[in-house]
XYZ file of C-alpha atoms in Angstrom:
766
model
C 98.251 171.046 43.534
C 101.643 173.227 44.253
C 99.780 175.150 47.155
C 98.914 171.654 49.179
C 102.489 170.779 49.069
C 103.849 173.502 49.890
C 101.039 173.469 52.985
C 102.161 169.932 54.077
C 106.363 170.949 54.051
C 105.622 174.287 56.212
C 103.672 171.803 58.619
C 106.361 169.359 58.862
C 109.050 171.850 59.636
C 106.371 173.388 62.252
C 105.880 169.843 63.584
C 110.077 169.240 63.376
C 110.706 172.841 65.472
C 108.289 171.570 68.171
C 110.051 167.767 68.254
C 113.462 169.687 68.370
C 111.967 171.649 71.419
C 110.878 168.854 73.143
C 114.294 167.400 72.702
C 115.984 170.137 73.936
C 113.903 170.193 76.961
C 114.200 166.681 77.339
C 117.754 166.766 77.324
C 118.306 169.594 79.928
C 115.759 167.487 82.078
C 117.972 164.682 81.487
C 121.133 166.599 82.280
C 119.294 167.586 85.604
C 118.477 164.144 86.606
C 122.214 162.891 85.603
C 123.551 165.328 87.753
C 121.339 164.390 91.012
C 121.902 160.856 90.665
C 125.967 161.325 90.225
C 125.676 164.025 93.140
C 123.226 161.604 95.605
C 121.263 165.057 95.882
C 117.240 165.892 95.843
C 116.147 166.158 91.821
C 115.429 169.557 91.449
C 113.409 169.538 88.435
C 110.767 171.784 89.199
C 106.668 171.557 88.251
C 106.586 173.981 85.618
C 109.393 172.421 84.417
C 107.782 169.226 83.867
C 104.362 170.803 82.661
C 105.923 172.756 79.586
C 107.403 169.285 78.177
C 104.054 168.228 78.702
C 102.388 170.502 77.206
C 104.493 170.414 74.156
C 103.973 166.531 74.063
C 100.030 167.316 74.012
C 100.177 170.226 71.745
C 102.593 168.310 69.030
C 100.703 165.342 69.323
C 97.123 167.308 69.304
C 98.520 169.045 65.912
C 99.155 166.079 64.358
C 96.705 163.646 64.876
C 92.690 163.988 64.815
C 90.755 163.261 68.336
C 88.647 160.404 66.668
C 89.940 156.771 67.438
C 89.862 156.181 63.985
C 92.656 158.051 63.192
C 94.821 157.657 66.151
C 96.927 154.794 64.704
C 97.107 156.264 60.780
C 100.781 156.497 60.186
C 102.179 158.136 57.010
C 105.520 159.458 55.729
C 103.789 162.899 56.219
C 102.146 161.992 59.504
C 104.375 160.205 62.206
C 104.912 162.640 64.739
C 103.413 159.897 67.318
C 105.551 157.403 66.570
C 108.262 159.631 66.582
C 107.726 160.566 70.260
C 107.436 157.241 71.045
C 110.978 155.930 69.239
C 112.180 159.697 71.508
C 111.075 158.163 74.699
C 112.748 154.418 73.989
C 115.905 156.660 72.819
C 116.186 158.236 75.992
C 115.827 155.567 78.142
C 118.573 153.264 76.115
C 121.048 155.944 76.125
C 120.791 156.286 80.164
C 120.872 152.160 79.913
C 124.068 152.413 77.710
C 125.518 154.935 79.855
C 125.318 152.606 82.856
C 125.718 149.742 81.576
C 129.490 151.896 80.625
C 130.344 152.861 83.745
C 129.741 149.406 85.469
C 131.498 147.675 82.381
C 134.539 150.626 83.199
C 134.845 149.004 86.819
C 135.935 145.351 85.455
C 133.099 143.762 87.631
C 134.786 143.125 90.792
C 132.490 142.267 93.965
C 132.204 145.988 94.974
C 131.783 146.818 91.913
C 129.145 144.755 91.334
C 127.125 146.523 93.895
C 127.607 149.602 91.742
C 124.377 148.249 89.834
C 122.721 148.490 93.031
C 122.791 152.042 92.184
C 122.370 152.050 88.749
C 118.934 149.931 89.075
C 117.663 153.206 91.181
C 118.797 155.421 88.967
C 117.053 154.182 85.983
C 114.097 153.583 87.707
C 114.126 156.927 89.197
C 114.868 158.680 85.672
C 111.739 156.258 84.163
C 109.365 157.806 86.832
C 110.641 161.401 85.577
C 110.212 160.812 82.319
C 106.860 159.057 82.750
C 105.660 162.941 83.916
C 106.851 164.407 81.331
C 105.315 161.594 78.622
C 102.307 161.420 80.488
C 100.328 162.215 77.653
C 102.259 159.707 75.527
C 101.278 156.987 77.923
C 97.878 157.685 78.400
C 96.647 158.244 74.857
C 99.112 156.962 71.992
C 101.035 154.193 73.411
C 98.180 151.683 74.424
C 96.992 151.704 70.336
C 101.361 150.108 69.840
C 100.129 147.940 72.824
C 102.676 149.558 74.914
C 102.917 151.510 78.693
C 105.857 153.461 79.273
C 106.623 151.412 82.694
C 106.643 147.927 80.738
C 109.002 149.527 77.991
C 111.367 150.833 80.634
C 111.479 147.768 82.324
C 111.551 145.541 78.791
C 114.366 147.812 77.904
C 116.388 147.395 81.026
C 116.108 143.780 80.997
C 117.453 143.255 77.382
C 119.647 146.246 77.520
C 121.183 145.398 80.766
C 120.160 143.170 82.932
C 120.540 140.317 80.682
C 124.033 140.946 79.905
C 125.034 141.337 83.317
C 122.561 138.400 85.221
C 125.521 135.832 85.463
C 127.657 138.215 87.127
C 125.011 139.695 89.834
C 123.727 136.309 90.668
C 127.653 135.507 91.167
C 127.820 138.019 93.427
C 124.954 137.411 95.002
C 125.932 134.092 96.252
C 129.111 134.889 97.083
C 128.293 137.979 99.756
C 125.358 134.622 100.903
C 128.195 132.715 101.403
C 130.098 135.047 103.420
C 127.217 136.085 105.443
C 126.680 132.249 106.441
C 130.536 132.095 107.350
C 130.721 135.612 109.238
C 127.052 134.715 110.607
C 126.144 138.884 109.889
C 122.902 139.757 107.887
C 123.334 140.586 104.401
C 124.342 144.056 102.908
C 121.253 145.963 101.860
C 122.410 146.421 98.501
C 122.590 142.961 98.033
C 118.563 143.237 98.516
C 117.672 145.271 95.503
C 119.888 143.249 93.488
C 117.920 139.859 94.587
C 114.670 142.246 93.855
C 115.557 142.285 90.271
C 114.804 138.689 89.926
C 111.488 139.032 91.386
C 110.664 142.073 88.850
C 112.294 141.153 85.513
C 109.902 138.190 84.474
C 106.946 140.757 84.675
C 105.245 141.679 82.016
C 103.235 144.244 82.788
C 104.488 146.787 85.855
C 103.657 150.127 87.431
C 106.503 152.208 88.646
C 105.657 153.707 91.918
C 107.829 156.331 93.943
C 107.555 155.345 98.008
C 107.699 159.071 99.422
C 108.219 157.765 102.579
C 111.109 155.571 101.962
C 112.114 157.589 99.240
C 112.787 154.643 96.757
C 111.302 153.865 93.427
C 110.333 150.857 92.094
C 108.389 148.300 90.241
C 105.262 146.847 91.104
C 104.010 143.352 89.287
C 100.818 143.503 88.035
C 101.223 139.498 86.739
C 102.696 137.684 89.519
C 102.686 134.257 88.059
C 104.956 134.944 85.381
C 107.555 137.141 87.451
C 107.268 134.258 90.351
C 108.743 131.836 87.092
C 111.416 133.857 86.521
C 112.605 134.620 89.829
C 112.529 130.474 90.305
C 114.586 129.686 87.334
C 116.773 132.429 87.508
C 117.394 132.936 91.130
C 115.658 130.686 93.339
C 117.124 127.540 91.981
C 120.832 128.410 91.735
C 120.467 129.773 96.053
C 119.440 126.545 96.745
C 121.587 124.313 95.034
C 124.297 126.638 96.611
C 122.538 126.060 100.045
C 122.632 122.803 99.983
C 126.591 122.366 98.748
C 127.666 124.633 101.444
C 125.328 123.111 104.112
C 126.483 119.555 103.179
C 129.941 120.189 103.491
C 129.099 122.475 106.828
C 127.663 118.928 108.220
C 130.266 116.694 107.676
C 132.658 119.172 109.427
C 130.359 118.622 112.365
C 129.542 115.100 112.572
C 131.809 114.885 115.872
C 129.570 117.415 117.911
C 127.821 115.624 120.747
C 123.452 115.797 119.415
C 122.875 118.996 121.838
C 125.633 120.628 120.301
C 124.768 119.763 117.200
C 120.822 120.892 117.526
C 122.199 124.600 118.915
C 124.220 124.771 115.627
C 121.855 123.749 113.568
C 118.794 126.340 115.868
C 121.648 129.190 115.008
C 122.003 128.373 111.498
C 117.805 128.331 111.349
C 117.441 131.559 113.078
C 120.396 133.236 110.483
C 118.934 131.905 107.329
C 115.391 133.131 107.977
C 116.448 136.585 109.207
C 118.471 136.777 105.361
C 115.227 135.607 103.817
C 112.901 137.714 105.339
C 114.771 140.759 104.724
C 116.488 140.005 101.293
C 114.655 137.020 99.453
C 111.097 136.315 101.268
C 109.791 134.897 98.314
C 112.055 131.683 98.857
C 111.132 131.458 102.000
C 108.841 128.717 102.019
C 111.012 126.411 99.930
C 114.362 127.331 101.867
C 112.760 126.435 104.961
C 111.798 122.873 103.393
C 115.319 122.556 102.033
C 117.131 123.064 105.782
C 114.726 121.001 107.495
C 115.661 118.182 105.032
C 119.353 118.744 105.463
C 119.512 119.412 108.985
C 116.563 117.823 110.276
C 115.678 115.194 108.552
C 119.277 113.749 106.937
C 120.102 114.169 110.682
C 117.549 112.663 112.389
C 118.623 108.990 112.660
C 121.971 109.588 113.747
C 121.048 111.960 116.513
C 118.952 110.029 117.868
C 120.551 106.785 117.798
C 124.088 108.902 118.971
C 125.910 107.300 122.390
C 124.344 111.310 123.352
C 120.880 111.028 121.737
C 117.662 109.697 123.073
C 118.902 106.353 124.773
C 121.686 108.656 127.110
C 119.318 111.364 127.463
C 116.301 109.169 128.929
C 118.732 107.242 131.284
C 119.952 110.342 132.718
C 117.040 112.354 132.900
C 118.565 114.687 130.708
C 115.022 117.032 130.387
C 116.378 119.788 128.831
C 118.167 118.117 126.550
C 115.588 116.043 125.661
C 112.791 118.711 124.994
C 115.101 120.134 122.542
C 115.720 116.910 120.601
C 111.657 116.244 120.353
C 111.078 120.169 119.197
C 114.173 119.837 116.815
C 112.898 116.000 115.497
C 109.412 116.979 115.456
C 110.107 119.990 112.712
C 109.601 117.284 110.256
C 106.455 115.171 111.153
C 107.882 112.320 109.363
C 111.203 111.928 111.578
C 108.516 110.775 114.090
C 109.940 107.150 113.188
C 113.123 108.455 114.462
C 112.237 108.886 117.471
C 110.097 105.806 118.002
C 112.840 103.570 116.563
C 113.924 103.428 120.235
C 110.905 102.506 121.001
C 110.215 99.979 118.239
C 113.638 98.757 119.075
C 113.058 98.291 122.544
C 109.697 96.402 121.704
C 112.100 94.485 119.136
C 114.022 93.069 121.558
C 110.804 92.315 123.626
C 110.038 90.135 120.701
C 113.335 88.424 119.884
C 113.166 87.620 123.479
C 109.816 85.931 123.308
C 110.539 84.411 120.195
C 113.727 82.900 121.760
C 112.012 80.965 124.009
C 110.099 78.490 121.524
C 108.165 76.445 124.329
C 106.455 79.605 125.539
C 102.990 79.591 125.305
C 100.547 82.530 124.597
C 99.671 83.602 127.835
C 103.338 83.902 128.824
C 104.040 85.754 125.418
C 101.585 88.484 126.407
C 102.555 88.770 129.772
C 106.237 89.211 128.978
C 105.209 91.412 126.316
C 103.299 94.120 128.435
C 105.439 93.418 131.048
C 108.090 95.058 129.172
C 105.490 97.699 127.489
C 104.699 99.169 130.796
C 107.951 99.033 132.270
C 109.114 101.426 129.279
C 106.012 103.364 129.598
C 107.179 103.626 133.708
C 110.979 104.529 132.949
C 109.638 107.562 130.464
C 106.363 108.386 132.185
C 108.047 111.115 134.197
C 110.347 112.469 131.985
C 107.902 112.707 128.937
C 104.812 113.182 130.649
C 105.156 115.157 133.553
C 108.219 117.235 133.097
C 107.665 117.752 129.781
C 103.409 118.182 130.443
C 103.614 122.042 129.130
C 104.759 120.366 125.733
C 102.032 119.471 123.812
C 103.862 118.607 120.669
C 106.157 116.377 123.189
C 103.548 114.403 124.570
C 101.975 114.025 121.270
C 105.257 112.395 120.041
C 105.187 110.540 123.138
C 101.831 108.957 122.541
C 102.364 108.636 118.533
C 105.946 106.905 119.692
C 104.059 103.858 121.700
C 101.283 103.944 119.089
C 103.905 103.169 116.426
C 105.607 100.209 118.579
C 102.404 98.726 119.733
C 100.510 98.778 116.529
C 103.379 96.739 114.862
C 103.095 93.705 116.374
C 99.953 92.143 114.902
C 98.894 90.172 117.816
C 98.840 93.110 120.127
C 94.963 93.550 120.420
C 94.874 89.252 120.982
C 97.949 89.761 123.697
C 96.441 92.667 125.792
C 92.941 91.051 126.113
C 95.488 87.987 127.297
C 97.337 89.876 129.835
C 94.405 91.988 131.092
C 92.893 88.360 131.993
C 96.191 87.269 133.613
C 96.079 90.420 135.952
C 92.561 90.483 136.648
C 93.309 87.044 137.905
C 95.884 87.194 139.873
C 95.247 90.491 141.781
C 91.622 88.956 141.958
C 90.757 90.547 145.904
C 93.961 93.796 145.770
C 93.035 97.275 147.742
C 91.527 100.165 146.023
C 94.806 101.854 145.669
C 96.970 99.189 143.818
C 93.293 98.132 141.748
C 92.991 101.857 140.027
C 96.851 101.981 139.427
C 96.200 98.453 137.690
C 92.828 100.416 135.735
C 95.602 103.136 134.603
C 97.579 101.284 133.411
C 95.095 98.885 131.715
C 93.669 102.130 129.827
C 97.100 103.368 128.848
C 97.323 100.244 127.114
C 94.204 99.786 125.427
C 94.887 103.767 123.945
C 97.560 102.658 122.327
C 95.452 99.745 120.388
C 94.349 100.908 116.362
C 92.033 97.516 115.865
C 90.611 97.859 118.986
C 87.474 95.528 117.769
C 89.948 92.887 117.571
C 90.746 93.434 121.099
C 87.303 93.179 122.291
C 86.912 89.941 120.400
C 89.572 88.111 122.504
C 88.771 90.112 125.655
C 84.466 89.468 125.339
C 85.753 85.459 125.044
C 88.226 85.641 127.879
C 85.737 88.408 130.111
C 82.850 85.327 129.392
C 85.369 82.664 131.071
C 85.858 84.243 133.962
C 82.402 85.362 134.398
C 81.598 81.511 133.805
C 83.734 80.263 136.856
C 82.690 81.091 140.180
C 85.954 81.285 142.009
C 86.856 83.877 139.776
C 83.768 86.225 139.614
C 84.647 89.730 140.683
C 82.110 91.907 138.862
C 82.756 95.317 141.095
C 86.558 95.161 139.773
C 85.335 93.875 136.138
C 82.103 96.697 136.055
C 85.274 99.015 136.878
C 87.126 98.273 133.736
C 84.088 98.446 131.854
C 83.496 101.897 133.197
C 87.400 102.749 131.710
C 86.287 101.586 128.364
C 83.359 103.612 127.977
C 83.852 106.641 125.681
C 86.661 104.528 124.491
C 84.372 101.899 122.060
C 81.095 102.115 120.185
C 77.937 101.555 122.690
C 77.120 97.966 120.905
C 80.123 96.402 122.396
C 79.776 98.372 125.642
C 76.526 96.712 125.914
C 77.281 93.509 125.123
C 80.164 93.190 127.577
C 77.742 95.481 130.391
C 74.448 92.850 129.921
C 77.139 89.920 130.119
C 78.061 91.087 133.535
C 74.301 92.008 133.763
C 73.432 88.161 133.265
C 75.477 87.246 136.340
C 73.784 89.169 138.317
C 70.417 88.337 137.326
C 71.631 84.524 137.661
C 72.129 85.033 141.406
C 69.351 86.843 142.152
C 67.042 84.110 140.837
C 68.670 80.974 142.146
C 68.416 82.820 145.598
C 64.417 83.650 144.907
C 63.768 80.028 143.662
C 66.048 78.313 145.893
C 66.357 75.517 142.745
C 68.829 73.039 144.914
C 67.057 73.180 148.169
C 65.671 69.418 147.609
C 68.411 67.823 145.238
C 71.261 65.927 147.053
C 73.824 67.841 145.211
C 74.602 71.992 144.721
C 73.410 73.397 141.421
C 73.735 76.459 140.019
C 72.626 77.736 136.495
C 73.854 81.402 134.713
C 71.680 83.231 132.375
C 73.476 84.226 129.377
C 71.209 86.263 127.159
C 71.410 85.596 123.184
C 73.643 87.380 121.175
C 75.326 89.272 123.714
C 77.868 86.469 124.556
C 80.454 84.721 122.456
C 79.526 82.072 120.116
C 79.260 78.520 121.512
C 78.555 75.170 120.695
C 74.946 73.939 121.624
C 74.748 70.120 122.226
C 71.066 69.619 122.509
C 71.079 65.926 121.906
C 73.350 64.606 124.535
C 72.033 62.289 126.638
C 72.374 63.604 130.849
C 72.401 61.684 133.616
C 68.867 60.929 134.860
C 69.558 63.212 138.375
C 70.635 65.980 136.240
C 68.025 65.822 133.734
C 65.306 66.192 136.616
C 66.697 69.397 137.882
C 66.883 70.894 134.729
C 63.684 70.305 133.951
C 62.857 71.709 137.165
C 64.753 75.173 136.465
C 63.066 75.385 133.283
C 59.584 75.716 134.625
C 60.493 77.834 137.053
C 62.131 80.099 134.610
C 59.385 80.229 132.212
C 56.855 81.145 135.336
C 59.274 84.040 135.500
C 60.377 84.939 132.366
C 57.569 84.688 130.103
C 57.897 83.963 126.069
C 61.680 83.578 126.501
C 63.550 80.349 125.372
C 65.562 78.135 127.778
C 69.191 76.617 125.742
C 71.660 74.558 127.659
C 75.055 75.248 127.174
C 76.640 72.045 128.559
C 80.279 72.105 127.337
C 80.259 75.566 129.501
C 79.659 74.408 133.071
C 81.768 73.082 135.794
C 81.142 70.730 138.337
C 83.406 68.817 141.632
C 82.527 65.585 141.578
C 83.774 62.959 144.860
C 85.855 60.143 143.247
C 86.503 57.402 146.041
C 88.422 54.984 145.487
C 89.766 52.154 147.606
C 90.210 53.950 151.262
C 90.736 57.774 149.886
C 88.677 60.003 148.364
C 89.612 62.818 145.669
C 87.549 66.205 144.568
C 87.566 66.191 140.748
C 86.972 69.741 139.207
C 85.804 69.090 135.593
C 83.686 70.882 133.448
C 79.907 69.180 132.501
C 80.962 67.011 129.872
C 83.711 65.756 131.921
C 81.267 64.879 134.536
C 78.859 63.162 132.030
C 81.666 61.104 130.733
C 82.966 60.284 134.207
C 79.665 59.168 135.937
C 79.394 56.430 133.311
C 81.884 54.410 135.487
C 79.453 54.284 138.274
C 78.041 51.595 136.208
C 81.407 49.446 135.299
C 84.889 50.281 135.679
C 86.169 49.791 131.424
C 84.199 51.110 128.230
C 85.047 51.476 124.933
C 84.916 54.736 123.281
C 82.044 53.685 121.350
C 80.310 52.311 124.004
C 80.812 55.996 125.883
C 79.530 58.021 122.623
C 76.195 55.800 122.396
C 75.931 56.459 126.455
C 76.276 59.878 125.894
C 75.774 60.875 122.543
C 78.583 63.479 123.127
C 80.565 65.120 120.139
C 83.740 62.426 119.669
C 86.565 65.168 119.639
C 84.902 66.745 123.172
C 84.711 63.375 124.277
C 88.405 63.230 123.464
C 89.284 66.502 125.143
C 87.517 65.212 128.066
C 89.048 62.027 128.582
C 92.721 63.345 127.986
C 92.796 64.975 131.228
C 92.123 61.869 133.216
C 94.527 59.534 131.476
C 97.365 62.512 131.636
C 96.698 62.046 135.741
C 96.550 58.318 135.349
C 93.028 58.192 137.012
C 91.751 56.665 133.708
C 94.339 54.233 131.779
C 94.240 53.131 128.014
C 95.820 50.713 125.384
C 97.464 52.943 123.182
C 100.489 54.926 123.898
C 99.808 58.065 122.216
C 97.740 60.289 124.236
C 95.885 61.884 120.865
C 95.189 58.855 118.734
C 91.382 57.888 119.042
C 90.704 56.449 115.674
C 89.839 52.840 117.117
C 86.281 53.120 118.929
C 86.622 49.908 119.889
C 89.720 51.018 121.653
C 89.067 50.042 126.197
C 89.668 52.478 128.336
C 89.629 51.093 132.223
C 89.386 53.090 135.605
C 93.082 52.616 137.036
C 92.384 50.946 140.442
C 95.971 51.591 141.982
C 95.365 55.340 141.351
C 96.418 57.119 144.064
C 97.397 60.686 144.907
C 99.008 63.085 147.928
C 96.722 65.793 146.658
C 93.297 65.427 147.258
C 91.587 68.107 145.140
C 92.759 67.749 141.083
C 91.746 70.128 138.339
C 90.821 68.441 135.257
C 89.583 70.692 133.353
C 91.223 70.362 129.370
C 93.868 72.619 128.444
C 95.840 73.625 125.148
C 99.349 72.102 126.525
C 98.089 68.229 126.983
C 95.184 68.435 124.504
C 96.303 67.921 120.819
C 97.085 70.379 118.514
C 93.654 70.409 115.904
C 93.316 72.924 113.123
C 91.673 76.249 114.554
C 89.043 77.534 111.503
C 90.481 81.261 111.822
C 88.659 82.244 108.936
C 85.278 81.881 110.071
C 86.706 84.155 112.883
C 88.251 86.555 110.499
C 84.871 86.398 107.915
C 82.400 87.579 111.286
C 85.023 90.285 112.247
C 85.237 91.417 108.343
C 81.689 91.462 108.675
C 81.267 93.647 111.704
C 83.452 96.186 110.533
C 81.140 96.356 106.960
C 78.415 97.376 109.221
C 80.283 99.736 110.782
C 81.506 101.383 107.969
C 78.180 101.521 106.256
C 76.281 102.571 109.190
C 78.617 105.605 109.515
C 78.442 106.434 105.580
C 74.629 106.357 105.570
C 74.728 108.686 108.927
C 76.906 111.302 107.134
C 74.986 111.116 104.062
C 71.421 111.572 105.461
C 73.351 115.018 107.365
C 75.115 115.854 104.139
C 73.110 114.830 101.520
C 75.423 116.087 99.159
C 79.090 115.438 100.028
C 82.455 115.180 97.879
C 84.291 111.988 97.967
C 87.515 113.215 99.843
C 85.598 114.970 102.435
C 83.178 111.760 103.125
C 86.667 109.369 103.389
C 87.884 111.915 105.847
C 84.770 112.234 108.344
C 84.113 108.391 108.249
C 87.916 107.598 109.118
C 87.247 110.500 112.076
C 84.135 109.151 113.175
C 85.271 105.313 113.496
C 87.531 105.056 116.910
C 86.362 100.816 117.244
C 89.149 99.903 114.301
C 91.322 102.032 111.611
C 89.515 101.450 108.359
C 91.855 102.148 105.242
C 90.880 104.464 102.522
C 90.427 101.084 100.002
C 88.074 99.507 102.376
C 85.875 102.602 102.773
C 86.000 102.754 98.840
C 84.921 99.241 98.658
C 81.758 100.165 100.826
C 80.638 103.060 99.019
C 80.582 100.936 95.912
C 77.977 98.437 97.922
C 76.025 101.314 98.915
C 75.853 102.591 95.338
C 74.787 98.562 94.242
C 72.749 98.626 96.910
C 70.926 101.907 95.800
C 71.660 104.218 99.449
C 73.859 106.923 97.219
C 73.862 107.588 94.247
C 76.869 109.250 91.985
C 76.486 112.687 90.577
C 76.131 112.281 86.610
C 78.730 115.225 86.139
C 81.152 114.744 88.572
C 81.908 111.033 89.530
C 83.727 112.347 93.207
C 80.489 113.763 94.102
C 78.036 111.337 95.929
C 74.376 112.294 96.538
C 71.889 110.452 99.231
C 69.312 108.631 98.007
C 65.973 108.718 100.244
């Protein structure tokens, strides 16, 4: 028993001697390292010295422990060599940290003294790296059993014993240097870069320490960047951004007296300086800094810069192309700021609206003409500068287009107004030369391309087109074809087909009339227009009207000839769409009355008598009462027919008698008596039915595109389906809720099924 105790004591003494030898060798190496750091010279520890310490640590640890993993963690009063080595390694680090902390602390933390932290941090990394070489065996075989590594321990001790104590002072020094850099316009001291990098490392839980031979720098490399980034953002970036915001808020307040371009030039210089500093010293904050600077210098200033006396209006007025380019490039850095650029156009558009609204008696035609005439004037004013002189700036051109689109689509009536405006232009410019026609077509398509709700435009355009085509004096088939060709590619094939068919119907009607010579054996000229069903606007059909015998005969003759040429086709007559010219002889005068077919049928009744009650006319013609009222009102307004009541719109008494005015006289011999909105009473117009039809058409468009996508993809997620569907539809802009409703409808009808595990994924049902 005594021999065993004696043997154990001898072994412990032997271990103690070896341990003290290692301490002495490490102390000598430490002194050489400190001397090199102090003198700023190369480290002179030889490879042989490193290997001597390494081998001594290896032999000591190997003698004290077996190679078996089961024994590596054994530590008792007689076998704590590995633990002592680990503690000694940590003590070496702590001693060095205490020494450098004392050195920095003695300098009283003045600004330049704080930069000394940069040197001490670099020395500490170099010191840790050389210790790693000496204690490599410990790091590789022993410390992992204790959940440690040399590098992680090195960083952890530095953070706890040094960085946490100096953190606030280091941060203040960094921010102070950044402020001075901003004032002087020169880049930061490179020592600051190293101090900032400390914040990128100190939050790491797992690191590696490397020596960059090319640059002679020792540096920690993060293994888990997420923890490091969180620490960096909390300890440095948040304070840095707050100080940046305060600084530039004051700077901007001092620059309010600058012109728009002077401010932009100043702000651009700030962007350059800040980006250079950021990329050099704190690249991890690049995105956050960019966003904050854009918010302070662009977003918060955009409205003021655009609206200032030297802003957009001034530049447009005096053709300041270069300045416009700078303004547009500056504002477009934040896409949401487009509203401030487009505000100029919006204000112009609002002034158009106000000028229209101020004229209370103006009708829709004049309102539409006034609105789009002003829009075109605005476009012409900006066209040369924004389109031609800046044609190599796609962002500028895109911004210009977005601004006009924003302005145009803000007006709810713009699709209808454009259809009316085009109708006015076509009627007015009929027969103009080719050059003027091309200019007019270019203007039309430019205005059309601004619209989002193009289906509403075509709904009104189709109605107005039908009126032009049905009026022989307004027909200009070549011009109508040219306009349709411009719309090609901007619309769906269904709309294009319908409009083209309407024009083809007129051409077919003319050919059929010439071929059959319909009116050769009758006392008056007769023309009929063929209209393909479902291609023309929806019109009322009055099939039970009692027609004069002469008209009845010619219609029956036409139907027979039509059935011979076009077999298996059904003919229906739209009497309310036809027009006629009546010769009205009274006293010694002859007048030519331009009327519609319904008015003709009514007025021909006065060949039988000079007066009729309203009920008599209804019985003789079987015309709808409202249509009869609309037919009689123009005759009454022109005093060709007289009535007992003074109120034109009051036809409540069917026994009221209307009479021919025997004393009628007028200098003009040609009189237009077509009903118009100015003379007709205001009646409730059922827009709900039109809106319902429009909504149904939109549902069909979206459904067809959704099914088309599902057939191609078979399986697709919700977000992708929404995006692709919206991009495929140009006739109108469906919102997400509308598409969502159509997806639900397709699911209910078993075209599409949701994935059982992921409700945001859809499968096509064959």
